XYZ file of C-alpha atoms in Angstrom:
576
model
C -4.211 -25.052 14.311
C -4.220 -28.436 12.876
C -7.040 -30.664 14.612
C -5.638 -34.128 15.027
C -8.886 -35.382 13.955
C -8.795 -34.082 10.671
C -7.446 -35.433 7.205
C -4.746 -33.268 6.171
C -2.971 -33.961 3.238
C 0.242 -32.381 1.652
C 0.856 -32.036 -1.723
C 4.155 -31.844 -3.595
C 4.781 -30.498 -6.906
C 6.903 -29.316 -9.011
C 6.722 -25.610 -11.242
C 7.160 -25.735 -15.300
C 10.676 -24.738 -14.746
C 11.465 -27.269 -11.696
C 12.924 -23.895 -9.413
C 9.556 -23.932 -7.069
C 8.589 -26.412 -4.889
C 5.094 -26.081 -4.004
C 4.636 -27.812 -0.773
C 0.996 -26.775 1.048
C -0.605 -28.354 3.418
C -4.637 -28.781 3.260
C -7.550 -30.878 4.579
C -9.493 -33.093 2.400
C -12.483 -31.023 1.911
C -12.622 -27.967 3.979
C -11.036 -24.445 1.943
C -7.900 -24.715 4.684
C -4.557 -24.010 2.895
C -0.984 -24.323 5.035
C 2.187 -23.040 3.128
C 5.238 -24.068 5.155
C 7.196 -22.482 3.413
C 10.348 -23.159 1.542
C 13.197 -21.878 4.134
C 12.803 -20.805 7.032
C 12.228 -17.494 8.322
C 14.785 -14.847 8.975
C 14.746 -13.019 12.542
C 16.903 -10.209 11.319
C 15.297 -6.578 11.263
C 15.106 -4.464 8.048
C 18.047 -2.671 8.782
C 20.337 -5.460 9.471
C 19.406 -6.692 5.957
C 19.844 -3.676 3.841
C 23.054 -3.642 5.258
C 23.916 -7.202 4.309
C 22.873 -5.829 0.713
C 25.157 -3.332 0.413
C 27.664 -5.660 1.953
C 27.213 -7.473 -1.161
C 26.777 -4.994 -3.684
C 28.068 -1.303 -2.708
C 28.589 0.028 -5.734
C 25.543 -1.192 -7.683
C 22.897 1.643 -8.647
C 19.985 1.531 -5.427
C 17.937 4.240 -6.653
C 17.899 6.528 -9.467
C 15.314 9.379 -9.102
C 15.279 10.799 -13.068
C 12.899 13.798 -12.298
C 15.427 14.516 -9.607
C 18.847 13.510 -11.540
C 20.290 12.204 -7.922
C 21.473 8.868 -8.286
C 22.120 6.725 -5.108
C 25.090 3.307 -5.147
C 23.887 1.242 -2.413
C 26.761 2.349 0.001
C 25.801 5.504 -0.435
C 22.233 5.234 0.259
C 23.309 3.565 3.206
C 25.177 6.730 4.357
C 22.647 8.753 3.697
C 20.648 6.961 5.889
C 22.534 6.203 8.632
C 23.818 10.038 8.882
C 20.050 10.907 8.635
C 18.910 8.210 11.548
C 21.992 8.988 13.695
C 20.621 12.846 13.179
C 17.452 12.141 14.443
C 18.619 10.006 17.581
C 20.764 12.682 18.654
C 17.661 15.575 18.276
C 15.864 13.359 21.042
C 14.311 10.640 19.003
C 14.295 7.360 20.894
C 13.808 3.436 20.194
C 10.314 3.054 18.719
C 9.610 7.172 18.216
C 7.274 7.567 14.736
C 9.145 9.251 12.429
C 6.211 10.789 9.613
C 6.932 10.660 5.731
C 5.078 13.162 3.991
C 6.369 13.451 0.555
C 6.122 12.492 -3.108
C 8.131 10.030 -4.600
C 11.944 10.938 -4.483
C 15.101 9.487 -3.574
C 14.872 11.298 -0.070
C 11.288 9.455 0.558
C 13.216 6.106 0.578
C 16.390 7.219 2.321
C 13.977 8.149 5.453
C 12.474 4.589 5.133
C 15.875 2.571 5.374
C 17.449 5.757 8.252
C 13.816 5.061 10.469
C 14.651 1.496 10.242
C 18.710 1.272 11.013
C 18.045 3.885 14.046
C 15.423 1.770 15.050
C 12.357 4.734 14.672
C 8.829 3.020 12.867
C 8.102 5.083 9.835
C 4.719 6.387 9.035
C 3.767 6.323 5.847
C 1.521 9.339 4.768
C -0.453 9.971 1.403
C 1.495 13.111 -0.062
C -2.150 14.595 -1.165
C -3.278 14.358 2.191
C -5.334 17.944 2.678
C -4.978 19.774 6.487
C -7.632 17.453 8.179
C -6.258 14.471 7.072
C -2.561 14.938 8.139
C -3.617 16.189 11.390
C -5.439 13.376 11.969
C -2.541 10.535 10.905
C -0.272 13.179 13.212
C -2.000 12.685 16.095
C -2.927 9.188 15.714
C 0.179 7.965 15.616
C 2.073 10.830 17.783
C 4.678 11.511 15.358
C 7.661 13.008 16.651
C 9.629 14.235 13.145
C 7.849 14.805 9.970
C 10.092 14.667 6.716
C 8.151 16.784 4.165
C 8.445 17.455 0.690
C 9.826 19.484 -1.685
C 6.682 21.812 -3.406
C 5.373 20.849 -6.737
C 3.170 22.903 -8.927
C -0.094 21.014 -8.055
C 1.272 20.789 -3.865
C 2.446 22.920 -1.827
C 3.590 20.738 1.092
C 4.384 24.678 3.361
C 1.305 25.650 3.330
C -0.589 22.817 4.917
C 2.172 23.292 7.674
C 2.101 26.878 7.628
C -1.321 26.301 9.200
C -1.245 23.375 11.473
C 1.533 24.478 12.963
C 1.932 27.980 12.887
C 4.453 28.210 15.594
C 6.649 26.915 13.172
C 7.052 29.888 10.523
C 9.428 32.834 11.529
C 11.156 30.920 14.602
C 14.519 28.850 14.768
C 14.483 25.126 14.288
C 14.310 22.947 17.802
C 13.055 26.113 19.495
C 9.353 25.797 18.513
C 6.799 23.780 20.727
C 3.843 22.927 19.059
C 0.313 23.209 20.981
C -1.538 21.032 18.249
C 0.598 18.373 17.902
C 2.679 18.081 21.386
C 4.676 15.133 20.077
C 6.022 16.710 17.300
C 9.088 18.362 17.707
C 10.934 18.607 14.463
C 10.473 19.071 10.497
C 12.737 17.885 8.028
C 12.431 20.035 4.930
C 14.042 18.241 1.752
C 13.441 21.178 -0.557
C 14.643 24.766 -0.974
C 11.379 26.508 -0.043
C 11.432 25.661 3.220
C 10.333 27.718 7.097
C 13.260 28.864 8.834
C 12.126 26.573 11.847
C 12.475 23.235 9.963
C 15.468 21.481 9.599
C 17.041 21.028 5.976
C 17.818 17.352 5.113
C 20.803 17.739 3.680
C 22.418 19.599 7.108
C 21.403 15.958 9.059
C 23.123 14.305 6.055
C 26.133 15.731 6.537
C 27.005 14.722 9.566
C 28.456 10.612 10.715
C 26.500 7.765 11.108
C 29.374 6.085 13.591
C 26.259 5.578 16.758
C 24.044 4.030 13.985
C 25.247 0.042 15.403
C 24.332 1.297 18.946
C 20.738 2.237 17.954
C 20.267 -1.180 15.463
C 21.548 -3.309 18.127
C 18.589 -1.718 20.539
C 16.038 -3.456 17.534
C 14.519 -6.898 17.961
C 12.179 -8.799 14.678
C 9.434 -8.055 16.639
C 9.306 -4.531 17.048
C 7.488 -2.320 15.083
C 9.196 -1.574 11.679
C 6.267 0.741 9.596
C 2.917 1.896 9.344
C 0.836 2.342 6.376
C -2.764 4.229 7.012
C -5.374 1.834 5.656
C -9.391 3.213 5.179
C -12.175 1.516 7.204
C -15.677 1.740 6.909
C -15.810 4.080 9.572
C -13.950 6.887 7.518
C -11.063 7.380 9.311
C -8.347 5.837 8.242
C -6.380 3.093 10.439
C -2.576 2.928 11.012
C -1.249 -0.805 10.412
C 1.833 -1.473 12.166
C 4.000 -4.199 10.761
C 7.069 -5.543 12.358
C 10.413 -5.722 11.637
C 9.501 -9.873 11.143
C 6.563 -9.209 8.830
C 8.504 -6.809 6.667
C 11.893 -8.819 5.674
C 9.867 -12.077 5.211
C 7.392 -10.980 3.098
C 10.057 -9.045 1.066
C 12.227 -11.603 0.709
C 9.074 -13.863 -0.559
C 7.444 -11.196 -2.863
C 11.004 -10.777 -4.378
C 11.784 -14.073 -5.140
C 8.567 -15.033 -6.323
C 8.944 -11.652 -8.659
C 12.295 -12.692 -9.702
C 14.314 -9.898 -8.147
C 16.446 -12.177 -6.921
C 17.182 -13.841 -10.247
C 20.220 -11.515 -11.370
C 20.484 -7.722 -11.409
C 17.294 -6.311 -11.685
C 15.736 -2.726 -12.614
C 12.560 -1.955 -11.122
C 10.392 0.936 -13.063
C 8.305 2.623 -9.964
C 5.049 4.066 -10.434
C 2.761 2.935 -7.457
C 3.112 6.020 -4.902
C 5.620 4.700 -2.166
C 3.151 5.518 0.501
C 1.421 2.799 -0.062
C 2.370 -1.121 0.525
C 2.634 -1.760 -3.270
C 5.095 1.290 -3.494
C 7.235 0.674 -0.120
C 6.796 -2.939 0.584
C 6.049 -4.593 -2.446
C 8.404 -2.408 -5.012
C 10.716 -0.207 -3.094
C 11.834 -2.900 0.350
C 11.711 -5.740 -1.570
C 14.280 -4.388 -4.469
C 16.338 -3.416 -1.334
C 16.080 -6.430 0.322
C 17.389 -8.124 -3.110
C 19.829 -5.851 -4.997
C 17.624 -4.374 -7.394
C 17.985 -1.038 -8.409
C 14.764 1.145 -8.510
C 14.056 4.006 -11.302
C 11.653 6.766 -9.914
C 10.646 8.405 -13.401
C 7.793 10.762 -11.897
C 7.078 12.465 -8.807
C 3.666 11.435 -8.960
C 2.358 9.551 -11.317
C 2.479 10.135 -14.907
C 2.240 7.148 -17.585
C 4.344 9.065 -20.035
C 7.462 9.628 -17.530
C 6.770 5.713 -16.343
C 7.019 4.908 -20.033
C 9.851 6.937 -20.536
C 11.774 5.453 -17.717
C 10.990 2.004 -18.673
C 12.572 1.975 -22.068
C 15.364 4.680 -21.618
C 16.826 3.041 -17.879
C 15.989 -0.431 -20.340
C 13.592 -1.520 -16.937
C 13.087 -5.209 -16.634
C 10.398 -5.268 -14.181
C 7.524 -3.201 -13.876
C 5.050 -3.113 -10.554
C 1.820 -0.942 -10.794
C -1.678 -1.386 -10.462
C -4.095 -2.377 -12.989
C -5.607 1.454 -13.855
C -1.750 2.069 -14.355
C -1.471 -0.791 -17.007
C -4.383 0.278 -18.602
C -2.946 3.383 -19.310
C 0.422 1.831 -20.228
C -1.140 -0.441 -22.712
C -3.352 2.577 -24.057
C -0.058 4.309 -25.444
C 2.191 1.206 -26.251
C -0.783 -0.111 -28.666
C 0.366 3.165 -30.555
C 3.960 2.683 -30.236
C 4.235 -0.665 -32.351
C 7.354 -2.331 -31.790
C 8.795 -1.085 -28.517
C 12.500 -1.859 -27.390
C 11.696 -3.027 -24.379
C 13.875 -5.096 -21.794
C 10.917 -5.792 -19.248
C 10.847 -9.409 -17.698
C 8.371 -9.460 -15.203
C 5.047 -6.878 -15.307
C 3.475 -7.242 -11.529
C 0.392 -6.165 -11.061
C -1.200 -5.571 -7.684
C -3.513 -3.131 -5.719
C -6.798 -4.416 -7.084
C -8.432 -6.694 -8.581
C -6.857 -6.923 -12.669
C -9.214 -8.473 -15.437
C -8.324 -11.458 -17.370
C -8.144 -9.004 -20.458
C -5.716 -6.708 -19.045
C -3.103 -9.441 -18.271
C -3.488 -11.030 -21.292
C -2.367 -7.507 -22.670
C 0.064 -6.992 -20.875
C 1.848 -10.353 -21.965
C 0.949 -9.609 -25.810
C 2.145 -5.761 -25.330
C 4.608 -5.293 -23.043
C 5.868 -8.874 -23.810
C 6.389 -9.872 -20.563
C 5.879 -12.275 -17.678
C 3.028 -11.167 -15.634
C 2.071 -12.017 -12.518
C -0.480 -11.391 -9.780
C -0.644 -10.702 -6.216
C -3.004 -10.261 -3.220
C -2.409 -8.861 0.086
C -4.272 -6.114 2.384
C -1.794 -3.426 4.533
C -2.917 -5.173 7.469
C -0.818 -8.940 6.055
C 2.257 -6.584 5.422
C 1.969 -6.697 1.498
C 0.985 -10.306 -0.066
C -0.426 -12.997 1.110
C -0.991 -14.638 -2.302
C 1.589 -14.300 -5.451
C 1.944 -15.781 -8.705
C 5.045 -18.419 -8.760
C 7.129 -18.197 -11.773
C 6.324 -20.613 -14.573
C 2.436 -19.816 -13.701
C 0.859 -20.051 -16.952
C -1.271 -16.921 -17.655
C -4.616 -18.285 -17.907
C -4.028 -18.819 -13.976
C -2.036 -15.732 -13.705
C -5.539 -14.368 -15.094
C -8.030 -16.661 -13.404
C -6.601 -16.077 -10.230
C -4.712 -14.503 -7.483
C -2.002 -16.489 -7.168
C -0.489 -19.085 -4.948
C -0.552 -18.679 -0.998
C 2.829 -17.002 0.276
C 5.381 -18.776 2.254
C 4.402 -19.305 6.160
C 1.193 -18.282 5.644
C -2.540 -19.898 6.401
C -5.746 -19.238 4.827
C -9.226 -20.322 5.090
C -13.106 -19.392 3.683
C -15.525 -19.495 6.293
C -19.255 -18.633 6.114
C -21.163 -16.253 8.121
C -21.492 -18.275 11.154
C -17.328 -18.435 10.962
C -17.379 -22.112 10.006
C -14.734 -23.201 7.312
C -16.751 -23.959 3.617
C -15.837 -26.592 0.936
C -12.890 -26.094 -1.262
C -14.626 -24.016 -4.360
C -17.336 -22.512 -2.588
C -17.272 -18.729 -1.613
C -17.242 -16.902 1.889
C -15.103 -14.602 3.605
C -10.841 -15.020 3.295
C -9.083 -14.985 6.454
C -5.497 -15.991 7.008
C -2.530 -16.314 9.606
C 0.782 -16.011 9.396
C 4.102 -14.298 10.446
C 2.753 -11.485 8.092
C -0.004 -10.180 9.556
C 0.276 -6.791 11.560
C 0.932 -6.448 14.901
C -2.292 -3.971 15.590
C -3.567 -1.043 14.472
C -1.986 1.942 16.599
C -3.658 3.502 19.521
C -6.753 1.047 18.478
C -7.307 -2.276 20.362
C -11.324 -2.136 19.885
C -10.760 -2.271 15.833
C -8.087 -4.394 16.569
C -9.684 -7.356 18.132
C -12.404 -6.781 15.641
C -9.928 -7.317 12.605
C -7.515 -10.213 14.099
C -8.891 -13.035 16.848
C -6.634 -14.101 19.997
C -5.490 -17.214 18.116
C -4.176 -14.901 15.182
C -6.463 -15.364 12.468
C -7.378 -11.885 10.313
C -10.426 -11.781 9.180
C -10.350 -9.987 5.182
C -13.772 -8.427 4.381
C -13.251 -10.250 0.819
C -14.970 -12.697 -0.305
C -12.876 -16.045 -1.777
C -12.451 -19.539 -3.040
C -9.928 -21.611 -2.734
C -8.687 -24.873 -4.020
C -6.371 -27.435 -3.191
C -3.480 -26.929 -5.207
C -3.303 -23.647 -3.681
C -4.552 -20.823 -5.651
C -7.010 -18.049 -4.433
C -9.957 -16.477 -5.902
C -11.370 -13.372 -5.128
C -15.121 -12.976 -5.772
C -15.994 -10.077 -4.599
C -15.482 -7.414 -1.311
C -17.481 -7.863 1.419
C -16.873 -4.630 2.746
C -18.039 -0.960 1.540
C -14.601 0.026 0.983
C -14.115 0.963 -3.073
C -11.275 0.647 -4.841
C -10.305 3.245 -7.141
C -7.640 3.290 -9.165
C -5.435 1.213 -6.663
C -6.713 3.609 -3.630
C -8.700 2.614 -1.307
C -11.772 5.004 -0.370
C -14.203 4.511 2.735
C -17.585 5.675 1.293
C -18.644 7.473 5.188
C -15.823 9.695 5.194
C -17.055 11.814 1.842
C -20.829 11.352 3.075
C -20.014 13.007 5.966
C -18.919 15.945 4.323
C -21.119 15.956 1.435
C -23.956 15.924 4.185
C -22.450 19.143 5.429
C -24.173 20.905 2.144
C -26.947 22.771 3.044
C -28.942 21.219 -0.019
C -28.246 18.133 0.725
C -30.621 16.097 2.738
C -28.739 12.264 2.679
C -26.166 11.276 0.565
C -24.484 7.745 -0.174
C -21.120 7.205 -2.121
C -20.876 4.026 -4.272
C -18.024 2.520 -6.712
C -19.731 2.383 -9.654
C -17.830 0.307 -12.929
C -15.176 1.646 -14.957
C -12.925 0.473 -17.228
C -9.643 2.294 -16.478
C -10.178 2.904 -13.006
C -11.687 -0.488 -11.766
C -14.404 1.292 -10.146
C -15.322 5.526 -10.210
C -16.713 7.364 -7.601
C -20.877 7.845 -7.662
C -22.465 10.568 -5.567
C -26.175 9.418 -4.935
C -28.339 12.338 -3.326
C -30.957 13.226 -1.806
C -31.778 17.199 -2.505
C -34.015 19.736 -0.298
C -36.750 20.778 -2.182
C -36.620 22.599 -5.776
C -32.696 22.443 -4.791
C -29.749 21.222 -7.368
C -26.546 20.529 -7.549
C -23.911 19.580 -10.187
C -20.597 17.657 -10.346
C -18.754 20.789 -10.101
C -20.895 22.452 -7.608
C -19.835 18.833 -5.151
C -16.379 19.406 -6.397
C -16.244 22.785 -4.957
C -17.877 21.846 -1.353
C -15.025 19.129 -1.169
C -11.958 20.583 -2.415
C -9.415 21.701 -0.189
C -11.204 19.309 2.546
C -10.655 15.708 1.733
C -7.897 14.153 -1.058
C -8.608 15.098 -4.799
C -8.850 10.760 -5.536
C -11.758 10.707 -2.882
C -14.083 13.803 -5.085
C -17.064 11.912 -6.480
C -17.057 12.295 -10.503
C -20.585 10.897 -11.110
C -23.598 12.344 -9.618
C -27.163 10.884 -9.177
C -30.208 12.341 -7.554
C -32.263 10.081 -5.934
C -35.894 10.291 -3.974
C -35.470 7.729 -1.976
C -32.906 5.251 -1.108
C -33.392 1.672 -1.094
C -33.954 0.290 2.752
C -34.473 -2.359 4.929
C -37.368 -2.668 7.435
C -35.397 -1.833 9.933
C -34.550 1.531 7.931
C -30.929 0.847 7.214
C -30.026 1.784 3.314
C -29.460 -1.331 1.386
C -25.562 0.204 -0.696
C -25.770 -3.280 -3.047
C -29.392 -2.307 -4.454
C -28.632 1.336 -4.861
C -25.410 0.231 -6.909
C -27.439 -2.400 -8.648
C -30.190 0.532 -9.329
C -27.563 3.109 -10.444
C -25.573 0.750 -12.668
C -28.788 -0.428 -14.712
C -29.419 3.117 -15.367
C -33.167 2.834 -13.364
């Protein structure tokens, strides 16, 4: 909070295009930045305000899912929905229940979102390439109670992960299976045809009314719990960030002005995976929350059905992260003169060089912006403002979000000069609410008096940009996904040639960073990249497979024996 001590000063401004009002609050020297905000915030839950959208707009287009050829109007989707959350209520589902989404991305992934959040159920958010150990463990973290799974695709085969966790399931009538694994769990949702006869096919829940569907949204309050995304630590496991119903239609309504979805009728190409918060928050909630109408060209992603999508559904924004442009730019270079419709290119997930969005804008020939958030601040907690030129959309991460604080701080926790680096943390409406089933790494993450500490490392200055330096943390960023290093050490360890092993990012141009196995070997032992692709497949996510390996003698360590990561990635990146 403000000290009344201290100089604060707020600054006024004006955009290029005189729409944004940059009002932020700061203190003459330290990195402190206050965003008021520009209206105030709305205490309505998610699913009062989808409703309000199709209030507005029933007719327009709220998804189209290509690969699938379903198109949903917005009063349709709403049906869907509220047949599907009604369904659930009345199979024993009650106020605040997890509901688990398990699936690529398809029309039924985002009907589950808004149905979780009208019959007032949180929706877990799972990573569709999730392997048996993995699912189990976001299962019984969170205690879900119905699991919505997808249809199979050639490369996943959703029924057989099932078929063993819970084996109780196959052969037996749906609702009359109790499962001794997961205890919670009472009921599968099957969306495609291949499906157990004890699951439950979506389209029988469907069919029924959604007339109880006010009774169960009147039950929700804003600060309830509204969804949780499954975030990596450094400890391996990954942890489940629950955001409320408050965090999620702020920071939607922000991110989508600031994105311009508000600015007419808008057509959002998806790529990002809708498991995570670029897909559901910052893409697929936000277009909801605004009337935009989102084209799903891919069930997972594929640049040439993204770049399909974008020019045949004539897209005019595009959200993704920076591998995905990348790979955009890599075929659009070849395409010469493209007849493109695209406004506003967003990209988000990590960090994007200056290079990239400079192509973009020549490319693509579009506005592009920036924005920064973890899954524990909902989605963003800095965005580019329109009329940003792109020399800051490039230099920087954009400008802090509505009702938000941030600050850098050094080690000793004590705020640094505007410009100089330390650690980002911030406070605001946005942040989560905990991390389920975890108070210890809660209080670790987010102090009494609400400020989140970021693991990044920052500048900031006083017309209220951010800069990110650097991570502070071990986590690597691949492609958009974050990876915790321990989790694939632990298993690689589990080789019986393997002595120690450490997992670094390592630089790459597409991805942002790639994956770097460094070992240590028993004696006349060896291994190759294929031989470490073998010992992890089937046991931990195809992303989180090293492609580089390095053999090492010894690792880089401190006194006190603990291995020194930044040296090793210094020694492997020199080529030493």
């Amino acid at each position: 909070m403000w000290s009344k001590h201290a100089l604060s000063v707020t600054r006024v401004s004006c955009s290029l295009n005189q729409r944004w009002i940059r009002q932020i609050q700061y203190r003459a020297e330290d990195s402190y930045l206050k965003n008021p905000g520009s209206e105030p915030l709305c205490y309505d839950t998610l699913g009062d305000v989808i409703a309000q959208t199709v209030d507005k707009y029933p007719d327009r287009v709220a998804v189209k899912s290509v690969h699938e050829d379903v198109t949903l109007t917005y009063e349709q989707l709403l049906k869907q929905a509220d047949a599907l959350g009604c369904a659930l209520r009345a199979q024993g589902l009650e106020k605040g229940d997890r509901m688990g989404i398990w699936t690529h991305n398809s029309f039924t992934w985002i009907v589950a979102l808004v149905a979780a959040a009208r019959a007032g159920l949180i929706s877990v958010l799972m990573n569709p390439v999730y392997e048996k150990n993995e699912l189990s463990y976001c299962l019984k973290k969170t205690e879900v109670k119905s699991l919505l799974v997808g249809d199979t695709l050639p490369n996943r085969n959703y029924n057989d992960i099932i078929s063993q966790l819970v084996p109780e399931v196959v052969g037996t009538n749906a609702g009359s299976w109790k499962s001794k694994e997961f205890p919670n769990l009472t009921s599968i949702i099957s969306t495609g045809e291949n499906k157990f006869k004890g699951t439950t096919p979506y389209n029988s829940l469907i069919s029924g009314g959604g007339s109880q569907i006010s009774q169960y949204s009147s039950e929700v309050k804003s600060a309830d719990g509204s969804t949780i995304h499954f975030t990596s630590g450094t400890t391996g496991d990954p942890k489940a960030a629950l955001d409320s119903h408050l965090a999620v239609v702020n920071n939607t309504y922000y991110i989508g002005k600031r994105n311009t979805y508000n600015d007419g009728h808008q057509k959002i190409c998806v790529q990002a995976p809708l498991f995570h918060a670029l897909g559901s928050i910052v893409t697929v909630t936000s277009s909801l929350r605004h009337g935009s109408s989102l084209f799903l060209g891919s069930p997972t992603y594929n640049v040439d059905a993204n770049i399909k999508t974008l020019f045949a559904e004539s897209c005019t924004i595009v959200t993704g992260t920076p591998t995905m442009y990348v790979d955009i730019l890599a075929k659009i270079k070849k395409m010469g003169d493209v007849p493109s419709k695209l406004r506003v290119a967003l990209a988000a997930g990590a960090p994007c060089s200056p290079q990239i969005i400079k192509d973009i804008q020549t490319y693509l020939k579009a506005d592009v912006k920036v924005l920064y958030g973890l899954t524990e601040t909902t989605a963003s907690s800095f965005q580019s403002i329109p009329g940003d030129s792109i020399d800051l959309v490039a230099e920087t991460v954009g400008y802090i979000q509505d009702h938000t604080e941030a600050k850098v701080v050094n080690a000793k926790g004590e705020v640094v000069p505007f410009g100089s680096p330390g650690e980002l943390v911030l406070r605001g409406y946005n942040n989560m609410i905990c991390y389920w089933n975890d108070p210890e790494k809660t209080r670790k993450t987010m102090a009494e008096d609400g400020w989140l500490t970021t693991g990044d490392e920052f500048t900031l200055s006083n017309d209220g940009y951010g800069k990110i330096v650097g991570r502070l943390k071990d986590i690597i960023v691949r492609g958009g996904e974050n990876i915790a290093p321990k989790e694939i050490e632990d298993l690689l360890n589990t080789h019986p040639d393997i002595i120690e092993s450490q997992v670094i990012g390592v630089s790459d141009e597409r991805l942002g960073e790639e994956l770097c196995a460094v070992l240590r070997l028993r004696e006349r032992a060896s291994l190759t990249t294929d031989d470490v692709k073998r010992h992890c497949s089937g046991r931990i996510a195809r992303f989180k497979i090293p492609r580089i390996l390095k053999v090492i003698d010894e690792f880089p360590k401190t006194t006190s024996g603990k291995i020194q990561k930044h040296k090793l990635k210094k020694i492997i990146e020199s080529g030493i």
